[in-house]
PDB file of C-alpha atoms in Angstrom:
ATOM      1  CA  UNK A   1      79.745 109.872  54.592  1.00  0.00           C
ATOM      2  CA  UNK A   2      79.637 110.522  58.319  1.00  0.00           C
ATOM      3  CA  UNK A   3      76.523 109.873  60.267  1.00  0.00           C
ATOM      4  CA  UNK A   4      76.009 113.481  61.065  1.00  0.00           C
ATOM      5  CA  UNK A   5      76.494 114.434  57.206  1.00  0.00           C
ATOM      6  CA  UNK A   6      73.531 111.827  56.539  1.00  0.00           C
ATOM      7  CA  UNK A   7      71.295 113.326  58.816  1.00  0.00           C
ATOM      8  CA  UNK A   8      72.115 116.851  57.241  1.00  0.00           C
ATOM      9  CA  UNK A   9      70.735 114.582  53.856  1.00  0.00           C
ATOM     10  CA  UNK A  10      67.731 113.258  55.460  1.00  0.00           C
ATOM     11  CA  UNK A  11      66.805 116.660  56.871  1.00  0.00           C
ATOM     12  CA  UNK A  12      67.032 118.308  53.217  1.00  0.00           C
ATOM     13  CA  UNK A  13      64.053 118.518  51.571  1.00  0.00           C
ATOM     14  CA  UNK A  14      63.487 116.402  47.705  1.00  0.00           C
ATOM     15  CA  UNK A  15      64.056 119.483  45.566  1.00  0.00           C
ATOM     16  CA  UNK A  16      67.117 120.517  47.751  1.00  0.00           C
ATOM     17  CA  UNK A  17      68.704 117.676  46.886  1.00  0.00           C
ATOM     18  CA  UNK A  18      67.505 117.590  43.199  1.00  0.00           C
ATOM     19  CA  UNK A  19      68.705 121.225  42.529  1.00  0.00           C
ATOM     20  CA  UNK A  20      72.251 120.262  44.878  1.00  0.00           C
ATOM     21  CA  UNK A  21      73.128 117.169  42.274  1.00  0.00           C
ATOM     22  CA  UNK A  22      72.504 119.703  39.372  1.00  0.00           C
ATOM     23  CA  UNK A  23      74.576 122.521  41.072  1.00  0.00           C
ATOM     24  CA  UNK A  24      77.349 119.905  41.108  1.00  0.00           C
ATOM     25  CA  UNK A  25      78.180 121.273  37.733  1.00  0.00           C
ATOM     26  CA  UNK A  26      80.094 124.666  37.180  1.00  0.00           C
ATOM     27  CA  UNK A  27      82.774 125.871  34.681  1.00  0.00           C
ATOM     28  CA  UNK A  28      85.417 123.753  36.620  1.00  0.00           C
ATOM     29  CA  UNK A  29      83.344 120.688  36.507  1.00  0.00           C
ATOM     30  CA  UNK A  30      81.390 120.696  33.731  1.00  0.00           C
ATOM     31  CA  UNK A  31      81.905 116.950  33.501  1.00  0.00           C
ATOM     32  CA  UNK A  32      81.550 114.453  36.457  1.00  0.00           C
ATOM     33  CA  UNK A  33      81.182 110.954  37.632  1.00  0.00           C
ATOM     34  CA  UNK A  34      78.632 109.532  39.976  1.00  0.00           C
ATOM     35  CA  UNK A  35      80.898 109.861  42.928  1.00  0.00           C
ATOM     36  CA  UNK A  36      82.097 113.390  42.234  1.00  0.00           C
ATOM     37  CA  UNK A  37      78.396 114.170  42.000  1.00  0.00           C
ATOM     38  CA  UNK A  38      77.227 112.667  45.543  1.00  0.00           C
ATOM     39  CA  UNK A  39      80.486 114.184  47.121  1.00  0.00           C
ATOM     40  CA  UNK A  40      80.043 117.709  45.193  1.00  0.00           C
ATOM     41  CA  UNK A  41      75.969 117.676  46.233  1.00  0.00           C
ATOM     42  CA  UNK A  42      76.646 116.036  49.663  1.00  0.00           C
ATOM     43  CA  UNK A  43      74.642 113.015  49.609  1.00  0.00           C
ATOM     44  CA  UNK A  44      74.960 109.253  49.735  1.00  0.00           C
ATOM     45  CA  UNK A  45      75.940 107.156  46.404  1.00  0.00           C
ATOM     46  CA  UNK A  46      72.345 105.110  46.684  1.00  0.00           C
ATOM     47  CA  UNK A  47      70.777 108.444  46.898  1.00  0.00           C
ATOM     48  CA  UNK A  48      73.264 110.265  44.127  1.00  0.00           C
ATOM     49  CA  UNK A  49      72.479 107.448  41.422  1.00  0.00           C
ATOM     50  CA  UNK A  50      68.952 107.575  41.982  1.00  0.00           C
ATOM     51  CA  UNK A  51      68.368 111.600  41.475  1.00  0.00           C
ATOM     52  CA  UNK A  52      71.110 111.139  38.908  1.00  0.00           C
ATOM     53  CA  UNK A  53      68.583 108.606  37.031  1.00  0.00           C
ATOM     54  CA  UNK A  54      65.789 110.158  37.109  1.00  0.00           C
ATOM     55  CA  UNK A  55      67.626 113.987  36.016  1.00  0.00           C
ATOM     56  CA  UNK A  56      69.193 111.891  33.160  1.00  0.00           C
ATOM     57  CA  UNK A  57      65.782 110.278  32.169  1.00  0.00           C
ATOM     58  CA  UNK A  58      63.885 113.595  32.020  1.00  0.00           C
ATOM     59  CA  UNK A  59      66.882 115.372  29.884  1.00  0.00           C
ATOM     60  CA  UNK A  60      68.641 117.332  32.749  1.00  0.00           C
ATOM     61  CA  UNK A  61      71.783 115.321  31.988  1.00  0.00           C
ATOM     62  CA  UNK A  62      73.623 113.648  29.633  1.00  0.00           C
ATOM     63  CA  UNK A  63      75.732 110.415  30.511  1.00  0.00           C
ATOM     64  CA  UNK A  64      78.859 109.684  28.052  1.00  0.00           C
ATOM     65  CA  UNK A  65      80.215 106.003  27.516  1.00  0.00           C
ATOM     66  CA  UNK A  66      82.870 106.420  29.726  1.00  0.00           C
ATOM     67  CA  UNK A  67      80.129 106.806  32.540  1.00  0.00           C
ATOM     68  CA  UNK A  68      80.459 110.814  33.266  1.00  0.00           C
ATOM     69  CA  UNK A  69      77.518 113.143  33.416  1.00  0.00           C
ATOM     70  CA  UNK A  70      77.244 116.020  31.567  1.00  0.00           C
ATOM     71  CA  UNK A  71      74.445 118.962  31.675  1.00  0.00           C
ATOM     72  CA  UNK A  72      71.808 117.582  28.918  1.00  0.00           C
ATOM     73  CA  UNK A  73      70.358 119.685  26.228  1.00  0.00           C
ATOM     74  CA  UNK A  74      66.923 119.351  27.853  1.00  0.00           C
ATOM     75  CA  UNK A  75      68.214 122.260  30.070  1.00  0.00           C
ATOM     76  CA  UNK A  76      69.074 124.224  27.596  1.00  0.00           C
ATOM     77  CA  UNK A  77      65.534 124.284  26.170  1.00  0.00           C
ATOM     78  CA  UNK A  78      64.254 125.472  29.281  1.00  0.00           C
ATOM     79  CA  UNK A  79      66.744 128.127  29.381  1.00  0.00           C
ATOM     80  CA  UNK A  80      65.881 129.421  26.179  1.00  0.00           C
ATOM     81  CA  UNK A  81      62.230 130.350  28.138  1.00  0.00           C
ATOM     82  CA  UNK A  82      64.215 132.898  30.521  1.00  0.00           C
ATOM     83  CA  UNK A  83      63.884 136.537  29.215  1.00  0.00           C
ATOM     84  CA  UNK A  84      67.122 137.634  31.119  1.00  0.00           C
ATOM     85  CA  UNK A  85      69.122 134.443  29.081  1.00  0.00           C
ATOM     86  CA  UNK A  86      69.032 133.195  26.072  1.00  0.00           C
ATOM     87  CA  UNK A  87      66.276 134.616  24.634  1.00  0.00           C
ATOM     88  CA  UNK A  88      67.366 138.311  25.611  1.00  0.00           C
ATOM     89  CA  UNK A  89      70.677 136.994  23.831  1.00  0.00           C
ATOM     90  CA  UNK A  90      68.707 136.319  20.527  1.00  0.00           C
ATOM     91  CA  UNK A  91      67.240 139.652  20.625  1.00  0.00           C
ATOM     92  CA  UNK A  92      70.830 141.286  21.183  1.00  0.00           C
ATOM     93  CA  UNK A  93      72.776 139.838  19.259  1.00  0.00           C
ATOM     94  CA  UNK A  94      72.668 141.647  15.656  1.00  0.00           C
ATOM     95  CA  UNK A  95      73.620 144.665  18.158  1.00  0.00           C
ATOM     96  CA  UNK A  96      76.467 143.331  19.811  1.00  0.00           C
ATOM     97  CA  UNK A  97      77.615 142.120  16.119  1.00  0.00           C
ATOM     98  CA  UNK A  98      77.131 145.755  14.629  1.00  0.00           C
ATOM     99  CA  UNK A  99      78.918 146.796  18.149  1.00  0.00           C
ATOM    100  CA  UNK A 100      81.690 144.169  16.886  1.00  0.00           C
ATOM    101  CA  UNK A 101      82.030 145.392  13.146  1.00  0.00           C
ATOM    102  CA  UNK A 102      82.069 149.045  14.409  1.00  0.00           C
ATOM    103  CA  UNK A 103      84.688 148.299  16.952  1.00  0.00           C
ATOM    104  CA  UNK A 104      86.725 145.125  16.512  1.00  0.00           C
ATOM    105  CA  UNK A 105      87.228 144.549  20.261  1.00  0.00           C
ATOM    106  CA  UNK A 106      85.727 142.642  22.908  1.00  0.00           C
ATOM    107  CA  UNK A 107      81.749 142.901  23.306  1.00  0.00           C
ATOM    108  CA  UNK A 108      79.813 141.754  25.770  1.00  0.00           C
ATOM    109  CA  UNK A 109      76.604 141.373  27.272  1.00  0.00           C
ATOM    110  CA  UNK A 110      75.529 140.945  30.740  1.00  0.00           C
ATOM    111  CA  UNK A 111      72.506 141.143  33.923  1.00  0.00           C
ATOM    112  CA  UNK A 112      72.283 141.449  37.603  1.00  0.00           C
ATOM    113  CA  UNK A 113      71.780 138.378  39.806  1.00  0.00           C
ATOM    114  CA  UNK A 114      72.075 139.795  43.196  1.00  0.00           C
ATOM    115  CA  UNK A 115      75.296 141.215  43.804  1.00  0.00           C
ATOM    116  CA  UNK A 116      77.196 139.626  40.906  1.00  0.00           C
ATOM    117  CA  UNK A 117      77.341 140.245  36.992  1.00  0.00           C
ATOM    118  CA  UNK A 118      76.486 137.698  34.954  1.00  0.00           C
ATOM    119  CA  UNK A 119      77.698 137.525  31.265  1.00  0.00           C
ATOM    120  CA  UNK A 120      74.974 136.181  28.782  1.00  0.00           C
ATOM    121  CA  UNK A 121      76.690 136.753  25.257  1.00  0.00           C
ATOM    122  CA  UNK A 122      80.708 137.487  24.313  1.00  0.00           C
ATOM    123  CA  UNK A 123      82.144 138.251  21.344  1.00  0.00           C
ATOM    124  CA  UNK A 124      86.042 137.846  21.385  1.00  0.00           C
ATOM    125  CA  UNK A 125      87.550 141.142  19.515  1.00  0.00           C
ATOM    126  CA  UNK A 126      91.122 140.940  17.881  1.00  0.00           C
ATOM    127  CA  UNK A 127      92.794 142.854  21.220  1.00  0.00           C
ATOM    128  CA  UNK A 128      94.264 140.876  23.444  1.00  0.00           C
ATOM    129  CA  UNK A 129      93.124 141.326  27.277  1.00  0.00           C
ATOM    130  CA  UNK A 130      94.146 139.796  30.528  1.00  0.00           C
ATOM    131  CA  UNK A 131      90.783 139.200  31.436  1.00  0.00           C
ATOM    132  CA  UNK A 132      88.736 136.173  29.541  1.00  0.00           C
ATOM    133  CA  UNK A 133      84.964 135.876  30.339  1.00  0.00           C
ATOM    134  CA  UNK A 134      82.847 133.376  29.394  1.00  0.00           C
ATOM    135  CA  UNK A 135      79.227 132.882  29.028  1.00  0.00           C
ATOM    136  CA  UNK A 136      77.874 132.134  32.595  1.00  0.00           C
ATOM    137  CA  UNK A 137      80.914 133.267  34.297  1.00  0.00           C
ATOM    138  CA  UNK A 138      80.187 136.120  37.229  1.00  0.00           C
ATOM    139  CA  UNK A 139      82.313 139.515  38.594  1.00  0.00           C
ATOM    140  CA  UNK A 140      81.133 141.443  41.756  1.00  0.00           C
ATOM    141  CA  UNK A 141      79.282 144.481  40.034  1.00  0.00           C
ATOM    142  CA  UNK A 142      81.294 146.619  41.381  1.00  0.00           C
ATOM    143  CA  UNK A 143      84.808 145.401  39.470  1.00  0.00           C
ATOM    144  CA  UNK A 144      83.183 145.730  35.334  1.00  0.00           C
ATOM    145  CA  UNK A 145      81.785 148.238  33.609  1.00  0.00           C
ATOM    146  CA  UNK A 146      78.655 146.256  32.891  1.00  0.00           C
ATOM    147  CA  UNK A 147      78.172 145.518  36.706  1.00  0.00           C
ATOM    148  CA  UNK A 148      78.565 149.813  37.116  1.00  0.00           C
ATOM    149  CA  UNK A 149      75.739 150.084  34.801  1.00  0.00           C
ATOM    150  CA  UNK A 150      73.639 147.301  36.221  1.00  0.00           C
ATOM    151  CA  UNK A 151      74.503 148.803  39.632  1.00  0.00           C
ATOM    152  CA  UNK A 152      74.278 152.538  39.399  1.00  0.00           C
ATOM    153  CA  UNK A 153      70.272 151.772  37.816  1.00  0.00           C
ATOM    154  CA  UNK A 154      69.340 148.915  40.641  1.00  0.00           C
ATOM    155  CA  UNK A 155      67.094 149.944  43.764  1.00  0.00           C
ATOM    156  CA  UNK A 156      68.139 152.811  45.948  1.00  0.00           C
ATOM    157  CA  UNK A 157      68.310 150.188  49.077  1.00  0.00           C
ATOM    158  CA  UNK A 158      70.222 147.932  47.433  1.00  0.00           C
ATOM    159  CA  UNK A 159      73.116 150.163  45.967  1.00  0.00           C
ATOM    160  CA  UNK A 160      73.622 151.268  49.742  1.00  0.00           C
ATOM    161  CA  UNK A 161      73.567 147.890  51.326  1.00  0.00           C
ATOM    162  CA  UNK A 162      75.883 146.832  48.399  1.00  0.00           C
ATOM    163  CA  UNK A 163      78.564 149.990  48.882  1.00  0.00           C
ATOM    164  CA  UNK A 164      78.735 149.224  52.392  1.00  0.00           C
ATOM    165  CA  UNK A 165      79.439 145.845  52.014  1.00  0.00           C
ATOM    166  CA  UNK A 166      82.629 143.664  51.677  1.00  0.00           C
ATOM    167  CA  UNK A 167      84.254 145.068  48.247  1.00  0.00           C
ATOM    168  CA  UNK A 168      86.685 142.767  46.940  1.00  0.00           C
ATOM    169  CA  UNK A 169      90.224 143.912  44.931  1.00  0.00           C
ATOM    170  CA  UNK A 170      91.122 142.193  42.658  1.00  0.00           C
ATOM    171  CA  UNK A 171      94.155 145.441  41.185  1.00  0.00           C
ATOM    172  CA  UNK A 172      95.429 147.955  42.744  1.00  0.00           C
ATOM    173  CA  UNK A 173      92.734 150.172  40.836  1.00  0.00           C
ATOM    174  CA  UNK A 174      89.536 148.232  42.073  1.00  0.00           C
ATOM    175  CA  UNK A 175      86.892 150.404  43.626  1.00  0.00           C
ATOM    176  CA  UNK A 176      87.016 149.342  47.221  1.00  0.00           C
ATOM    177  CA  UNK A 177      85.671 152.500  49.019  1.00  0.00           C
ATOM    178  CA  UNK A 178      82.775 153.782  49.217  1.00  0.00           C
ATOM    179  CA  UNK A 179      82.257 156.982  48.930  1.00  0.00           C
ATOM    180  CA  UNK A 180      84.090 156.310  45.899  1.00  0.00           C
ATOM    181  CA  UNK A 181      81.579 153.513  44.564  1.00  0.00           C
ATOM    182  CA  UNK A 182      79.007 155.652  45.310  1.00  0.00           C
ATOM    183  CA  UNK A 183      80.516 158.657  43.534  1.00  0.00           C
ATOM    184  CA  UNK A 184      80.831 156.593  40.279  1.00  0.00           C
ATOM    185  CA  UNK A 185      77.852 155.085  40.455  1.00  0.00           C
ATOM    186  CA  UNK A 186      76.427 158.721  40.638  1.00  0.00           C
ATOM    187  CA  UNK A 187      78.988 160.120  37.528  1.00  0.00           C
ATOM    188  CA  UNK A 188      77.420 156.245  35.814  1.00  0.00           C
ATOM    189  CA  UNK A 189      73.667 157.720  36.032  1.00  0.00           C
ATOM    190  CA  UNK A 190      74.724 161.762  34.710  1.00  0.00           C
ATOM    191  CA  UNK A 191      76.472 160.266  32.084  1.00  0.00           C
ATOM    192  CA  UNK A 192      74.199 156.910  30.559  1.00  0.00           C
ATOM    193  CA  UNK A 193      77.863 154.964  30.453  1.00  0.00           C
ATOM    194  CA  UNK A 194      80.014 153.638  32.614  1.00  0.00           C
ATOM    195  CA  UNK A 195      83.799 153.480  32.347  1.00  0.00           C
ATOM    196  CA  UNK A 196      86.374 150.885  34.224  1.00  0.00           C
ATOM    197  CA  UNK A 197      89.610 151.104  34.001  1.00  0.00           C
ATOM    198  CA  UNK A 198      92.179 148.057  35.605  1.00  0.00           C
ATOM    199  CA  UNK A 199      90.059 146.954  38.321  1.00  0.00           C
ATOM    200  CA  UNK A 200      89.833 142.832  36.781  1.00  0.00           C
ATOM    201  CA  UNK A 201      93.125 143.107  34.963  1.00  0.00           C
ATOM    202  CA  UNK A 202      96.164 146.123  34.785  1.00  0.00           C
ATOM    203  CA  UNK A 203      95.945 145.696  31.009  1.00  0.00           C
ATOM    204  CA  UNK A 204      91.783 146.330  30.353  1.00  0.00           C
ATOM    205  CA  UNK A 205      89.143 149.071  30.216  1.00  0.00           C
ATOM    206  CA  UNK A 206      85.545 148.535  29.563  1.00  0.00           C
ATOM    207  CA  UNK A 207      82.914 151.120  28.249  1.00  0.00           C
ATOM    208  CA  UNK A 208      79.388 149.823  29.420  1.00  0.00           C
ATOM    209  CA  UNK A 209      75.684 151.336  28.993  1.00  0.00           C
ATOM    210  CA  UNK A 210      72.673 150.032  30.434  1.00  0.00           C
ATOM    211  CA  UNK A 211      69.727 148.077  28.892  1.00  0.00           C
ATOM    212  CA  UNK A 212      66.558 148.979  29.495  1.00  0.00           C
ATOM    213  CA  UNK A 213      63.155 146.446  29.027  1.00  0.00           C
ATOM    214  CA  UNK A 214      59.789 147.661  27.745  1.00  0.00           C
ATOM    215  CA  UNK A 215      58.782 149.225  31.139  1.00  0.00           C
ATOM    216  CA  UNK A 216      62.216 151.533  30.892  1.00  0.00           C
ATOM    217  CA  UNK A 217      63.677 149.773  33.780  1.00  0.00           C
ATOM    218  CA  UNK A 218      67.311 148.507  33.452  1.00  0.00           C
ATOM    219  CA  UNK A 219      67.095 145.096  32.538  1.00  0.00           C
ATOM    220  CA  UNK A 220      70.738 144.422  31.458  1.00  0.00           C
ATOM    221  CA  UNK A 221      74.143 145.852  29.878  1.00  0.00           C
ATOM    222  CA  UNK A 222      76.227 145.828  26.830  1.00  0.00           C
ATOM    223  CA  UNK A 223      79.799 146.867  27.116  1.00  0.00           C
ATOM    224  CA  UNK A 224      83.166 146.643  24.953  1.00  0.00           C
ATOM    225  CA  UNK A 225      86.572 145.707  26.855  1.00  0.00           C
ATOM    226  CA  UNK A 226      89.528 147.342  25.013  1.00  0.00           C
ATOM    227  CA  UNK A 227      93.548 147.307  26.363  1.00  0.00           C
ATOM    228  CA  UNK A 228      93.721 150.321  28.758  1.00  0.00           C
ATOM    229  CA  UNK A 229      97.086 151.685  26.476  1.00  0.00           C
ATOM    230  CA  UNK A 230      96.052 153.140  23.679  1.00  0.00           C
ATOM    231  CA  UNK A 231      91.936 153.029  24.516  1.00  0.00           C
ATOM    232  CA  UNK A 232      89.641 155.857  22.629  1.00  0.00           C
ATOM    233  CA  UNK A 233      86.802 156.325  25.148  1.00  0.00           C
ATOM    234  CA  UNK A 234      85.225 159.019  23.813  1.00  0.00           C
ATOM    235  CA  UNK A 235      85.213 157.179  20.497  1.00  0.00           C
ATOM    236  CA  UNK A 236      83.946 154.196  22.118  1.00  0.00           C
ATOM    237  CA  UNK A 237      81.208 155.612  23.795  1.00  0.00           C
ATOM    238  CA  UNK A 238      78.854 156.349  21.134  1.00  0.00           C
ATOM    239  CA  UNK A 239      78.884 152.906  19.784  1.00  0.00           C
ATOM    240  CA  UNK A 240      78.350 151.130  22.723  1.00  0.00           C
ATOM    241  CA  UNK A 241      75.304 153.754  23.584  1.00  0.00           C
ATOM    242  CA  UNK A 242      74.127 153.259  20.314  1.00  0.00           C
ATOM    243  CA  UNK A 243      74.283 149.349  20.856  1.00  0.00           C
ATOM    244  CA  UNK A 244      72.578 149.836  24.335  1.00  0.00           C
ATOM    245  CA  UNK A 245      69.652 151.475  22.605  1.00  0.00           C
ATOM    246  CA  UNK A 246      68.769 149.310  19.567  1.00  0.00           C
ATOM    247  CA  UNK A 247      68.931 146.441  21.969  1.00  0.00           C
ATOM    248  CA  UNK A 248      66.529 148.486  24.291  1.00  0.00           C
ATOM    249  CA  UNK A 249      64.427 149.057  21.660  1.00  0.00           C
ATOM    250  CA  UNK A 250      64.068 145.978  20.032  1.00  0.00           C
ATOM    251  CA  UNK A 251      63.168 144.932  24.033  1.00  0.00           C
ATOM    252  CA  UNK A 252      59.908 147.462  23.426  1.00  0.00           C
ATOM    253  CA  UNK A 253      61.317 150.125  24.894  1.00  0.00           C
ATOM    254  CA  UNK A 254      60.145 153.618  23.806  1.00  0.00           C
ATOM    255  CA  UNK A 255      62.961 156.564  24.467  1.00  0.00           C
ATOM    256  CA  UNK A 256      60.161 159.368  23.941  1.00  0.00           C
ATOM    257  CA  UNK A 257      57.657 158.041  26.705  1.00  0.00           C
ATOM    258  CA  UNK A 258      60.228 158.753  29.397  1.00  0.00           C
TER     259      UNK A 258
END
């Protein structure tokens, strides 16, 4: 490490560089050694191995007898505490099953952090799609039907500073203007669902309804991904609206109070 990249160290505070050894983990690196992790969080070895010690100590992480570090299960009990994680999972589930048995395709369930869906809970369906998410994995709300949902019902102020940001393709269908986003995002709150068509994958569509909390605000969405040939929308939309709603109000939420 260059002298320059230690003072960038020193000058971080202790929780910077805590939450930067623990952010060393993703989906493509779910599993690292010591020096992966003080290159990956940008600190020195002596430094890595201590934070490293004290994470794996407390539960944070898990270290294997070959000497790699894995996320520990201590985590995972303190995720289970978040409303918009695991524990709205346990509540939806038995709907995204009945969503499942009603269906047979692709469910899933997913909330807003910031610009970017997040998927909670998927259930793999017996169609086969380009597009594989996984639990944890993110989209720009923009590209999935859940992130239309979760977009179209999010503050005023922040739909506008989202539409005229950058929007990424990732098909020739994504929705990269907009005056279109904004269109859709309008057509998404007349019509409680939200449909996308090729704009992950040329081969997928994805029916989506928003989940609403005990206050009636949007808190997350459920959505079924189907191949775009042969898709029934309009006989997918009543099962992923009914889905929407038993989740909502198993959440508290009361339909008749607003």
């Amino acid at each position: 490490m260059t002298t320059d990249a230690v003072r960038g160290q020193a000058a971080r505070s202790a929780p910077d560089r805590l939450l930067a050894v623990l952010a060393a983990f993703d989906h493509a690196h779910p599993a690292l050694c010591l020096t992966d992790i003080s290159r990956r969080a940008g600190l020195t070895l002596t430094t890595a191995h201590r934070l490293v010690g004290a994470l794996t100590e407390w539960g944070a992480l898990e270290r294997d007898a070959d000497g790699v570090y894995h996320v520990g299960l201590r985590l995972w009990e303190v995720a289970a505490l978040a409303p918009r994680g695991l524990a709205l999972r346990q509540v939806a589930l038995p709907y995204l099953e009945d969503l499942y048995e009603a269906t047979h395709e692709n469910v899933q369930l997913a909330v807003r952090d910031g610009a970017e869906v997040v998927y909670i809970e998927w259930i793999s369906g017996r169609s086969a799609v380009g597009v594989h998410i996984r639990v944890g994995a993110r989209w720009p709300l923009h590209a999935t039907g859940v992130g239309l949902a979760l977009l179209a019902h999010s503050d005023q102020a922040f739909q506008e500073e989202y539409c005229d940001g950058p929007l990424a393709a990732f098909t020739p269908h994504t929705i990269t203007d907009p005056g279109r986003l904004r269109r859709e995002l309008a057509e998404v709150r007349r019509s409680g669902v939200a449909v996308s068509s090729r704009q992950v994958t040329d081969d997928a569509l994805s029916v989506a309804a928003p989940v609403r909390g005990r206050e009636g605000a949007v808190t997350a969405a459920v959505s079924v991904v189907v191949p775009r040939l042969g898709a029934q929308v309009p006989g997918l939309i009543p099962a992923v609206r009914v889905a929407a709603r038993g989740i909502s109000r198993a959440l508290g939420w009361q339909p008749q109070s607003h």
